[in-house]
Every structure is written in structure tokens, then in C-alpha cells.
């Protein structure tokens, strides 16, 4: 019995460290509920007199002063430029793991995702720009290109019994590729006042991170400190510092210290030793020998895992339950007054976002997926149809958190446009969620009726 319990604990440790995409999906669904709650709280707060206090707190400066120099950002900037870098770090780790050992090893399925993500970026951007190119809001063309992974997967989870795991994986991976596109857009189109010296230093730090990876360094302290320096010099270089998260992710080691054969031998010896010391009269804690063996088993498990897996597992929860909800709470609120609504519905910014997310997203994703399949560049995941891809495209129109993120970048000193953009994002995300759910529900109903 004791040995069986030990194996169960061991298997649980393995499962926690490997963190497959299905576990990520379950966490994202849970995070989506918290995200919705804090977003609604932000919306309610923005429409009460207390919003003045909240705005003052959000804009309050935090930083350090040393030798007459200071480095300070507002609380909102620390969240959107600092903490959100961890979100993009997690995104990079997810993609790296899935390509190396997950659901994205099939090249044709990966190419299909790339094409779908590209369509989901280009078509909404064109729709938006077509409505706003003659006005002051044209800088916001990137707003409808985003997909909120947590919200989209949370909504899809409502239909868990009616969708295949293939469609859920497709939507989640699509949103991650979407985030990669967001990083590229931020780096290219939202850079300002480039400081070449700082960027050269950032590239040097990136080279040292790669060198550390190739040299066999596994210390979290090394990659953590170098990653913080990378963030600082990219910030000083004029590029949005969230790009540092993706750069750091590419350097995190994905190789184990212990080989498979060595791992099996080590665990086998440790379990045999544990069995020899087994004594029903003493507790695990009361036996120094048994406790030491269990500790050694944990160390062997650690050596058989990779830093990439450990970083991903440790980042997933705080990002899901703290960073994204905090960002939404600080940025999701806007005025729900009738005047703001009427003004927004006559604004090219609001209408462009609605057109881009509600129509542009599913059209772009479905069209580019269809073309990729037609020219044999891409392949649909097993058990997934093109009609279901269209439903996933509708859910991808839930831009919310990431669209708000682009709004803060696009209109930093234009509060009226920010209000109009948030109204468009709110309406689009709601319509996309309802339309996507209805589409997928009726598809599954038709399939069930045809099967019976």
C-alpha cells in the first residue's frame, strides 16, 4: 500500500511538471471566469464616483531614485509593460514546448495555424483601416487583430460536451500564434525613439542567454536576472518591453540533465531502497532514511524535467489568476452613458473594431485556412471540420484583454478614442461569444441528429 501511494505521488509530480496543453486549457477556462469578474468590476467602478480614486491610483508613480536619477512608471504601466512581459514569456514557452514535444509537431497542422492566425490578423486590420484611414483613429488598426485566449477558451468550455479536444486545441494554439503576431506588431509598429546603444546591449544580453543555454546552464537565477536586464534595455531602447518575454522564452533550456535510462535506473534503485526501509510503525516524517529517499526521488524528477517545463508550470497560475485579471481591472472600465454610446456608434473607431472582430476575424481565419488546405500547405486537426474552424474564428473575435492592450498603445493621449475603442471591444467580444457558441452548438446538434 505504501509503495502504491508513493507511486501515485510520483506520478502526480510528473503530471504537474509536464503540463500538457489540456491542463493549460483547463487553467485558462478557470482564469476566464476570474477575468470576467474583474472586468465587470472595472466596468462598474468606471461608472461610479469612485472612478476618480481608481484613476488616481492607476496613474500613481512607482520606481527607484539613485544618485539623483530615477526610474519610475505608473502602476498601470508597471502592469502593462512589466507584468504583461510574463504573459508573453509564457506564450513563448507554450509555443516552444508544443513544437518540440506537443500538439504542434505535425508541420502541416502548424502551417495551417500560421495561415489561420495570419488571416485573423490581416483581414480585421484591413476592415478597420478601411473605415478609419481618413480619420484620427487609423493608428488603432491593430486593435481588432487580437484574441483573448482566456476568454475564448472559457466560452468554448461552456460547450465542452459538444466540441472535440481537437477544436479546443486549435483555438488555444491559434490564440497563442495570435499573441506571437501581437508581439511582432508591437515591436515593429509601436517602437518609438529608438536608442541604438540600448538595443545593442539588449542583443548582447540575448546572446549571453543563448550561450548559457548551449553551455548547459540550468540556474533559474541566471536566466531570471539576465531576463530582467533584457527587459530593462529593450525598454530603454524604445521597443515595447513585453517583447523581452518572448525573447527570453526562446533561450530557456528544453533539455534534461538526466537521460531517460538514467532516470529509470535512479528511480528503480530509490524505490527498492524505500521498500527495504519500510516500517509500518513509523511515519514518513519520523523516518529520516525514508524521508531522504523521497527527497532524492523529487530531485530525480527535477533532473528528468526541463527548465522550460518548470518555468511554464510556475508561471501559469500567477499569470492566469493575477496578472491578466489585474490588467483587465485597471483597463477594462469605460463610461456606459447614453452620450458615450451614441457617440461611439457613430465613431469609425468603434464601428471598425466591431467590423474587424465580429466579421473580419472569422472570415480571415476561415478563408486562409481553406486556402492553406486547398494548396496542400495545411492540414485540419483530426476530427475537426472547416465549419468548426469558422466557429473557432467567431470565438477568436473575443479580443477583450489583448484588444484593450493595443488600445492603450494606439491612443496613449486620446481618452475619447480610448472610450470609443473600449465600447467597440465590449460589443464585439459579446457578439462574438454568442455567435461562436450558437454556431458550434448547432453544428454539434446537426452531427448528433445525422448520427442517430
Coordinates of C-alpha atoms in Angstrom, one line a residue:
X1 CA 0.0 0.0 0.0
X2 CA 2.8 2.4 0.9
X3 CA 4.6 1.7 -2.4
X4 CA 1.3 2.3 -4.3
X5 CA 0.8 5.7 -2.5
X6 CA 4.4 6.7 -3.3
X7 CA 3.9 5.9 -7.0
X8 CA 0.7 8.0 -7.0
X9 CA 2.6 10.9 -5.5
X10 CA 5.4 10.4 -8.0
X11 CA 3.0 10.3 -11.0
X12 CA 1.3 13.4 -9.8
X13 CA 4.7 15.2 -9.6
X14 CA 5.4 14.1 -13.2
X15 CA 2.0 15.3 -14.4
X16 CA 2.5 18.7 -12.7
X17 CA 5.9 19.2 -14.4
X18 CA 4.9 18.1 -17.9
X19 CA 1.9 20.5 -18.0
X20 CA 0.4 19.4 -21.3
X21 CA -1.9 21.6 -23.4
X22 CA -5.0 20.1 -22.0
X23 CA -4.0 21.3 -18.5
X24 CA -3.3 24.7 -19.9
X25 CA -6.8 24.8 -21.4
X26 CA -8.4 23.9 -18.0
X27 CA -6.5 26.7 -16.3
X28 CA -7.4 29.1 -19.0
X29 CA -11.1 28.3 -18.6
X30 CA -10.8 28.9 -14.8
X31 CA -8.9 32.1 -15.4
X32 CA -11.6 33.3 -17.8
X33 CA -14.2 33.3 -15.0
X34 CA -11.9 35.4 -12.8
X35 CA -11.1 37.7 -15.8
X36 CA -14.9 38.2 -16.5
X37 CA -15.5 39.0 -12.8
X38 CA -12.8 41.7 -12.5
X39 CA -13.6 43.1 -15.9
X40 CA -17.2 43.6 -14.8
X41 CA -15.9 45.1 -11.5
X42 CA -13.8 47.5 -13.5
X43 CA -16.8 48.4 -15.7
X44 CA -19.0 49.1 -12.7
X45 CA -16.3 51.1 -10.9
X46 CA -15.8 53.3 -14.0
X47 CA -19.4 54.3 -13.8
X48 CA -19.4 55.4 -10.2
X49 CA -17.9 58.5 -8.5
X50 CA -15.1 56.1 -7.1
X51 CA -13.6 56.0 -10.6
X52 CA -11.6 59.2 -9.8
X53 CA -9.8 57.5 -6.9
X54 CA -9.2 54.4 -9.1
X55 CA -7.8 56.6 -11.9
X56 CA -5.5 58.4 -9.5
X57 CA -4.2 55.1 -8.1
X58 CA -3.6 53.7 -11.5
X59 CA -1.6 56.7 -12.6
X60 CA 0.5 56.9 -9.4
X61 CA 4.2 56.6 -10.0
X62 CA 6.3 53.8 -8.6
X63 CA 10.1 53.4 -9.0
X64 CA 13.5 54.0 -7.6
X65 CA 15.7 57.0 -7.1
X66 CA 19.5 56.6 -7.1
X67 CA 22.2 59.3 -7.2
X68 CA 19.8 62.0 -8.4
X69 CA 18.4 59.7 -11.2
X70 CA 15.1 58.0 -11.1
X71 CA 13.3 55.2 -12.9
X72 CA 9.6 55.4 -12.3
X73 CA 6.4 54.2 -14.1
X74 CA 2.8 54.5 -13.3
X75 CA 1.1 51.5 -11.6
X76 CA -0.8 50.9 -14.9
X77 CA 2.5 51.0 -16.9
X78 CA 4.2 48.5 -14.5
X79 CA 1.3 46.1 -15.1
X80 CA 1.0 46.6 -18.9
X81 CA 4.7 46.9 -19.7
X82 CA 6.2 44.9 -16.8
X83 CA 3.9 42.2 -15.6
X84 CA 2.5 41.6 -19.1
X85 CA 6.0 40.6 -20.2
X86 CA 5.5 37.5 -18.1
X87 CA 2.4 36.7 -20.2
X88 CA 4.3 36.9 -23.4
X89 CA 7.1 34.8 -21.8
X90 CA 4.5 32.1 -21.0
X91 CA 3.2 32.4 -24.6
X92 CA 6.7 31.7 -25.9
X93 CA 7.3 28.8 -23.6
X94 CA 3.9 27.3 -24.6
X95 CA 4.7 27.5 -28.3
X96 CA 8.3 26.2 -27.8
X97 CA 7.1 23.1 -25.8
X98 CA 4.2 22.3 -28.2
X99 CA 6.5 22.5 -31.2
X100 CA 9.2 20.3 -29.5
X101 CA 7.0 17.7 -27.8
X102 CA 3.3 18.6 -28.0
X103 CA 0.4 19.0 -30.4
X104 CA 2.3 21.2 -32.9
X105 CA 4.8 18.6 -34.1
X106 CA 2.8 18.0 -37.3
X107 CA 4.2 20.5 -39.7
X108 CA 1.1 20.8 -41.8
X109 CA -1.1 21.4 -38.8
X110 CA 1.3 24.1 -37.7
X111 CA 1.3 25.7 -41.1
X112 CA -2.5 25.7 -41.0
X113 CA -2.4 27.5 -37.7
X114 CA 0.1 30.0 -39.1
X115 CA -2.1 30.7 -42.1
X116 CA -5.2 31.0 -39.9
X117 CA -3.5 33.3 -37.5
X118 CA -2.2 35.4 -40.4
X119 CA -5.7 35.7 -41.9
X120 CA -7.1 36.5 -38.4
X121 CA -4.6 39.5 -38.2
X122 CA -4.6 40.8 -41.8
X123 CA -8.4 40.8 -42.6
X124 CA -9.6 42.5 -39.4
X125 CA -6.8 45.1 -39.8
X126 CA -7.9 45.8 -43.4
X127 CA -11.6 46.1 -42.3
X128 CA -10.7 48.5 -39.6
X129 CA -8.3 50.6 -41.7
X130 CA -10.9 50.8 -44.5
X131 CA -13.3 52.6 -42.1
X132 CA -10.7 54.8 -40.3
X133 CA -8.0 55.6 -42.8
X134 CA -9.3 59.2 -43.3
X135 CA -9.6 59.9 -39.6
X136 CA -7.5 60.2 -36.5
X137 CA -8.3 56.7 -35.3
X138 CA -6.4 54.9 -38.1
X139 CA -3.4 54.2 -35.7
X140 CA -5.7 51.7 -33.9
X141 CA -5.7 49.2 -36.8
X142 CA -4.0 46.5 -34.6
X143 CA -6.9 46.6 -32.0
X144 CA -9.2 44.1 -33.8
X145 CA -6.3 41.7 -34.7
X146 CA -6.1 40.3 -31.1
X147 CA -7.7 37.3 -29.5
X148 CA -8.1 36.9 -25.7
X149 CA -7.1 33.3 -25.1
X150 CA -8.6 33.0 -21.6
X151 CA -12.0 34.4 -22.6
X152 CA -12.2 32.4 -25.8
X153 CA -11.3 29.1 -24.1
X154 CA -13.6 29.9 -21.2
X155 CA -16.6 30.4 -23.6
X156 CA -15.7 27.2 -25.5
X157 CA -15.6 25.3 -22.2
X158 CA -19.3 26.0 -21.9
X159 CA -19.7 23.7 -24.8
X160 CA -17.2 21.1 -23.5
X161 CA -19.5 18.1 -24.2
X162 CA -20.2 19.2 -27.7
X163 CA -16.7 20.0 -29.0
X164 CA -13.8 17.8 -29.7
X165 CA -10.5 18.3 -28.0
X166 CA -9.0 18.9 -31.5
X167 CA -11.1 22.1 -31.9
X168 CA -10.2 23.3 -28.4
X169 CA -6.5 22.7 -29.0
X170 CA -6.9 24.5 -32.4
X171 CA -8.5 27.6 -30.8
X172 CA -6.0 27.7 -28.0
X173 CA -3.0 27.3 -30.3
X174 CA -4.5 29.8 -32.7
X175 CA -4.7 32.4 -29.9
X176 CA -1.1 31.7 -28.9
X177 CA 0.0 32.2 -32.5
X178 CA -2.1 35.4 -32.4
X179 CA -0.1 36.6 -29.4
X180 CA 3.1 36.0 -31.3
X181 CA 1.7 38.2 -34.1
X182 CA 0.8 40.8 -31.5
X183 CA 4.4 40.8 -30.3
X184 CA 5.7 41.3 -33.8
X185 CA 3.2 44.2 -34.4
X186 CA 4.2 45.8 -31.1
X187 CA 7.9 45.5 -31.9
X188 CA 7.7 46.9 -35.5
X189 CA 4.8 49.4 -35.3
X190 CA 4.8 50.6 -31.8
X191 CA 8.5 51.3 -31.3
X192 CA 9.4 54.9 -30.6
X193 CA 12.6 57.0 -30.2
X194 CA 14.9 54.0 -30.8
X195 CA 18.1 54.1 -28.7
X196 CA 20.5 52.0 -30.7
X197 CA 23.1 51.7 -27.9
X198 CA 20.5 50.2 -25.5
X199 CA 19.3 47.8 -28.2
X200 CA 22.9 46.7 -28.9
X201 CA 23.2 46.0 -25.1
X202 CA 19.9 44.1 -25.3
X203 CA 21.2 41.9 -28.2
X204 CA 24.4 41.2 -26.2
X205 CA 22.3 40.1 -23.2
X206 CA 20.2 37.9 -25.6
X207 CA 23.4 36.3 -26.9
X208 CA 24.6 35.6 -23.4
X209 CA 21.3 33.9 -22.7
X210 CA 21.7 31.7 -25.7
X211 CA 25.3 31.0 -24.8
X212 CA 24.1 30.0 -21.3
X213 CA 21.6 27.6 -22.8
X214 CA 24.2 26.0 -25.1
X215 CA 26.7 25.8 -22.2
X216 CA 24.4 23.8 -20.1
X217 CA 23.4 26.4 -17.5
X218 CA 20.2 25.5 -15.8
X219 CA 20.1 28.0 -13.0
X220 CA 16.8 29.9 -12.8
X221 CA 18.7 32.8 -11.2
X222 CA 20.9 33.2 -14.3
X223 CA 18.0 33.4 -16.7
X224 CA 15.9 35.4 -14.3
X225 CA 18.5 38.2 -13.7
X226 CA 19.6 38.3 -17.4
X227 CA 15.9 38.4 -18.4
X228 CA 15.3 41.4 -16.1
X229 CA 18.3 43.2 -17.7
X230 CA 17.0 42.3 -21.2
X231 CA 13.6 43.8 -20.3
X232 CA 15.3 47.0 -19.0
X233 CA 17.4 47.6 -22.1
X234 CA 14.6 46.8 -24.5
X235 CA 12.5 49.3 -22.6
X236 CA 15.3 51.9 -22.8
X237 CA 15.8 51.0 -26.5
X238 CA 12.3 52.3 -27.3
X239 CA 10.7 48.9 -28.1
X240 CA 7.8 47.8 -26.0
X241 CA 9.4 45.7 -23.3
X242 CA 6.9 42.9 -23.5
X243 CA 9.0 41.7 -26.4
X244 CA 11.6 40.7 -23.9
X245 CA 9.3 38.0 -22.6
X246 CA 9.2 36.2 -26.0
X247 CA 13.0 36.7 -26.5
X248 CA 13.7 35.2 -23.1
X249 CA 11.4 32.2 -23.8
X250 CA 13.4 31.2 -26.8
X251 CA 16.5 30.8 -24.6
X252 CA 15.0 28.8 -21.7
X253 CA 16.6 25.2 -21.9
X254 CA 14.4 22.4 -23.1
X255 CA 16.9 19.6 -22.4
X256 CA 17.1 17.4 -19.3
X257 CA 20.1 16.9 -17.1
X258 CA 19.3 13.2 -16.7
X259 CA 18.7 10.8 -19.6
X260 CA 15.7 8.5 -19.8
X261 CA 17.8 5.4 -19.0
X262 CA 19.5 7.2 -16.1
X263 CA 16.1 8.3 -14.7
X264 CA 14.6 4.8 -14.8
X265 CA 17.7 3.4 -13.1
X266 CA 17.7 6.1 -10.4
X267 CA 14.0 5.8 -9.6
X268 CA 14.2 2.0 -9.6
X269 CA 17.1 2.0 -7.0
X270 CA 15.4 4.6 -4.9
X271 CA 12.1 2.7 -4.7
X272 CA 13.9 -0.5 -3.8
X273 CA 15.7 1.3 -1.1
X274 CA 12.4 2.7 0.2
X275 CA 10.9 -0.8 0.3
X276 CA 13.8 -2.1 2.3
X277 CA 13.3 0.6 4.9
X278 CA 9.6 0.2 5.0
X279 CA 8.3 0.0 8.6
X280 CA 4.6 0.2 9.4
X281 CA 5.3 1.5 12.9
X282 CA 7.0 4.8 11.8
X283 CA 5.6 7.7 9.8
X284 CA 7.2 9.1 6.7
X285 CA 8.4 12.2 8.6
X286 CA 9.6 10.1 11.6
X287 CA 12.0 8.0 9.4
X288 CA 15.0 10.0 8.3
X289 CA 16.0 7.4 5.8
X290 CA 12.6 7.2 4.1
X291 CA 12.2 11.0 4.0
X292 CA 15.7 11.3 2.5
X293 CA 14.8 8.8 -0.3
X294 CA 11.6 10.6 -1.1
X295 CA 13.6 13.9 -1.3
X296 CA 16.0 12.1 -3.7
X297 CA 13.1 10.9 -5.8
X298 CA 11.9 14.5 -6.1
X299 CA 15.4 15.6 -7.1
X300 CA 15.5 12.9 -9.8
X301 CA 12.1 14.0 -11.1
X302 CA 13.5 17.6 -11.3
X303 CA 16.6 16.4 -13.2
X304 CA 14.4 14.4 -15.6
X305 CA 12.3 17.5 -16.4
X306 CA 13.4 20.7 -18.2
X307 CA 13.7 24.3 -17.1
X308 CA 11.2 25.1 -19.8
X309 CA 8.6 22.8 -18.2
X310 CA 9.3 24.1 -14.7
X311 CA 9.1 27.7 -15.7
X312 CA 5.8 27.1 -17.6
X313 CA 4.3 25.3 -14.7
X314 CA 5.3 28.0 -12.2
X315 CA 4.1 30.9 -14.4
X316 CA 0.8 29.6 -15.5
X317 CA -1.1 30.1 -12.2
X318 CA 0.1 33.6 -11.3
X319 CA -0.5 34.9 -14.8
X320 CA -3.9 33.4 -15.0
X321 CA -5.2 34.4 -11.6
X322 CA -3.2 37.6 -11.0
X323 CA -1.6 39.4 -14.0
X324 CA -4.3 39.2 -16.7
X325 CA -7.2 39.9 -14.2
X326 CA -5.2 42.8 -12.8
X327 CA -4.6 44.2 -16.2
X328 CA -8.3 43.9 -17.1
X329 CA -9.3 45.5 -13.8
X330 CA -7.1 48.5 -14.5
X331 CA -8.0 48.9 -18.1
X332 CA -11.4 47.4 -18.9
X333 CA -13.6 50.2 -17.5
X334 CA -15.3 52.8 -19.7
X335 CA -18.3 55.1 -19.5
X336 CA -21.7 53.4 -20.2
X337 CA -23.5 56.7 -20.5
X338 CA -26.0 57.1 -23.3
X339 CA -24.0 60.0 -24.7
X340 CA -20.9 57.8 -24.9
X341 CA -22.9 55.0 -26.5
X342 CA -24.4 57.3 -29.2
X343 CA -21.1 58.9 -29.9
X344 CA -19.4 55.5 -30.1
X345 CA -21.9 54.1 -32.6
X346 CA -21.2 57.0 -34.9
X347 CA -17.4 56.6 -34.5
X348 CA -15.3 54.9 -37.2
X349 CA -13.1 53.6 -34.4
X350 CA -16.0 51.7 -32.7
X351 CA -17.5 50.5 -35.9
X352 CA -14.1 49.5 -37.3
X353 CA -13.4 47.4 -34.3
X354 CA -16.8 45.7 -34.4
X355 CA -16.4 45.0 -38.1
X356 CA -12.9 43.7 -37.7
X357 CA -13.5 41.4 -34.7
X358 CA -17.1 40.2 -35.4
X359 CA -16.7 39.7 -39.2
X360 CA -13.0 40.1 -40.1
X361 CA -11.8 37.5 -37.6
X362 CA -13.9 34.5 -38.7
X363 CA -13.6 35.5 -42.4
X364 CA -9.9 35.8 -42.3
X365 CA -9.3 32.6 -40.2
X366 CA -11.7 30.5 -42.3
X367 CA -10.6 31.9 -45.7
X368 CA -6.9 31.5 -45.0
X369 CA -7.4 28.0 -43.6
X370 CA -9.4 27.0 -46.7
X371 CA -6.7 28.3 -49.0
X372 CA -3.9 26.5 -47.0
X373 CA -5.8 23.2 -47.3
X374 CA -6.6 23.7 -51.0
X375 CA -2.9 24.2 -51.9
X376 CA -1.9 21.3 -49.6
X377 CA 0.1 23.6 -47.3
X378 CA -2.0 22.9 -44.2
X379 CA -4.0 20.1 -42.7
X380 CA -7.0 20.1 -40.4
X381 CA -6.6 18.6 -36.9
X382 CA -8.1 15.1 -36.7
X383 CA -11.9 15.2 -36.2
X384 CA -12.2 18.9 -37.0
X385 CA -14.1 20.3 -40.0
X386 CA -13.8 23.6 -41.8
X387 CA -17.2 24.6 -40.5
X388 CA -15.9 24.2 -36.9
X389 CA -12.9 26.3 -37.8
X390 CA -15.4 29.0 -38.8
X391 CA -16.9 28.7 -35.3
X392 CA -13.5 28.9 -33.7
X393 CA -12.9 32.0 -35.9
X394 CA -16.0 33.6 -34.4
X395 CA -14.8 32.9 -30.8
X396 CA -11.4 34.3 -31.8
X397 CA -13.3 37.6 -32.2
X398 CA -13.3 37.9 -28.4
X399 CA -10.4 40.3 -28.3
X400 CA -11.0 41.8 -24.9
X401 CA -7.8 41.9 -22.8
X402 CA -5.4 41.9 -25.8
X403 CA -7.5 44.4 -27.8
X404 CA -7.6 46.7 -24.7
X405 CA -3.8 46.3 -24.5
X406 CA -3.5 47.5 -28.1
X407 CA -5.9 50.4 -27.4
X408 CA -3.6 51.7 -24.6
X409 CA -0.7 51.5 -27.1
X410 CA -2.6 53.1 -30.0
X411 CA -4.2 56.1 -28.2
X412 CA -2.0 56.9 -25.2
X413 CA -3.1 60.6 -25.1
X414 CA -6.5 60.4 -26.7
X415 CA -9.0 59.4 -23.9
X416 CA -12.0 59.9 -26.2
X417 CA -10.7 57.4 -28.7
X418 CA -9.9 55.0 -25.9
X419 CA -13.5 55.2 -24.7
X420 CA -14.8 54.6 -28.2
X421 CA -12.4 51.7 -28.7
X422 CA -13.4 50.0 -25.4
X423 CA -17.1 50.3 -26.4
X424 CA -16.3 48.5 -29.7
X425 CA -14.3 45.8 -27.9
X426 CA -17.0 45.2 -25.4
X427 CA -19.8 44.9 -28.0
X428 CA -17.6 42.8 -30.4
X429 CA -16.5 40.4 -27.6
X430 CA -20.1 39.9 -26.5
X431 CA -21.4 39.3 -30.1
X432 CA -18.5 37.0 -31.0
X433 CA -19.0 34.9 -27.9
X434 CA -22.8 34.5 -28.6
X435 CA -22.3 33.9 -32.3
X436 CA -19.5 31.4 -31.8
X437 CA -21.4 29.4 -29.2
X438 CA -24.6 29.3 -31.3
X439 CA -22.7 28.2 -34.4
X440 CA -20.8 25.4 -32.7
X441 CA -23.9 24.3 -30.8
X442 CA -26.0 23.9 -33.9
X443 CA -23.1 22.2 -35.7
X444 CA -22.9 19.6 -32.9
X445 CA -26.7 19.2 -32.9
X446 CA -26.7 18.5 -36.7
X447 CA -23.9 16.0 -36.3
X448 CA -25.8 14.3 -33.4
X449 CA -29.0 14.1 -35.5
X450 CA -27.2 12.7 -38.5
X451 CA -25.6 10.1 -36.4
X452 CA -28.9 9.0 -34.9

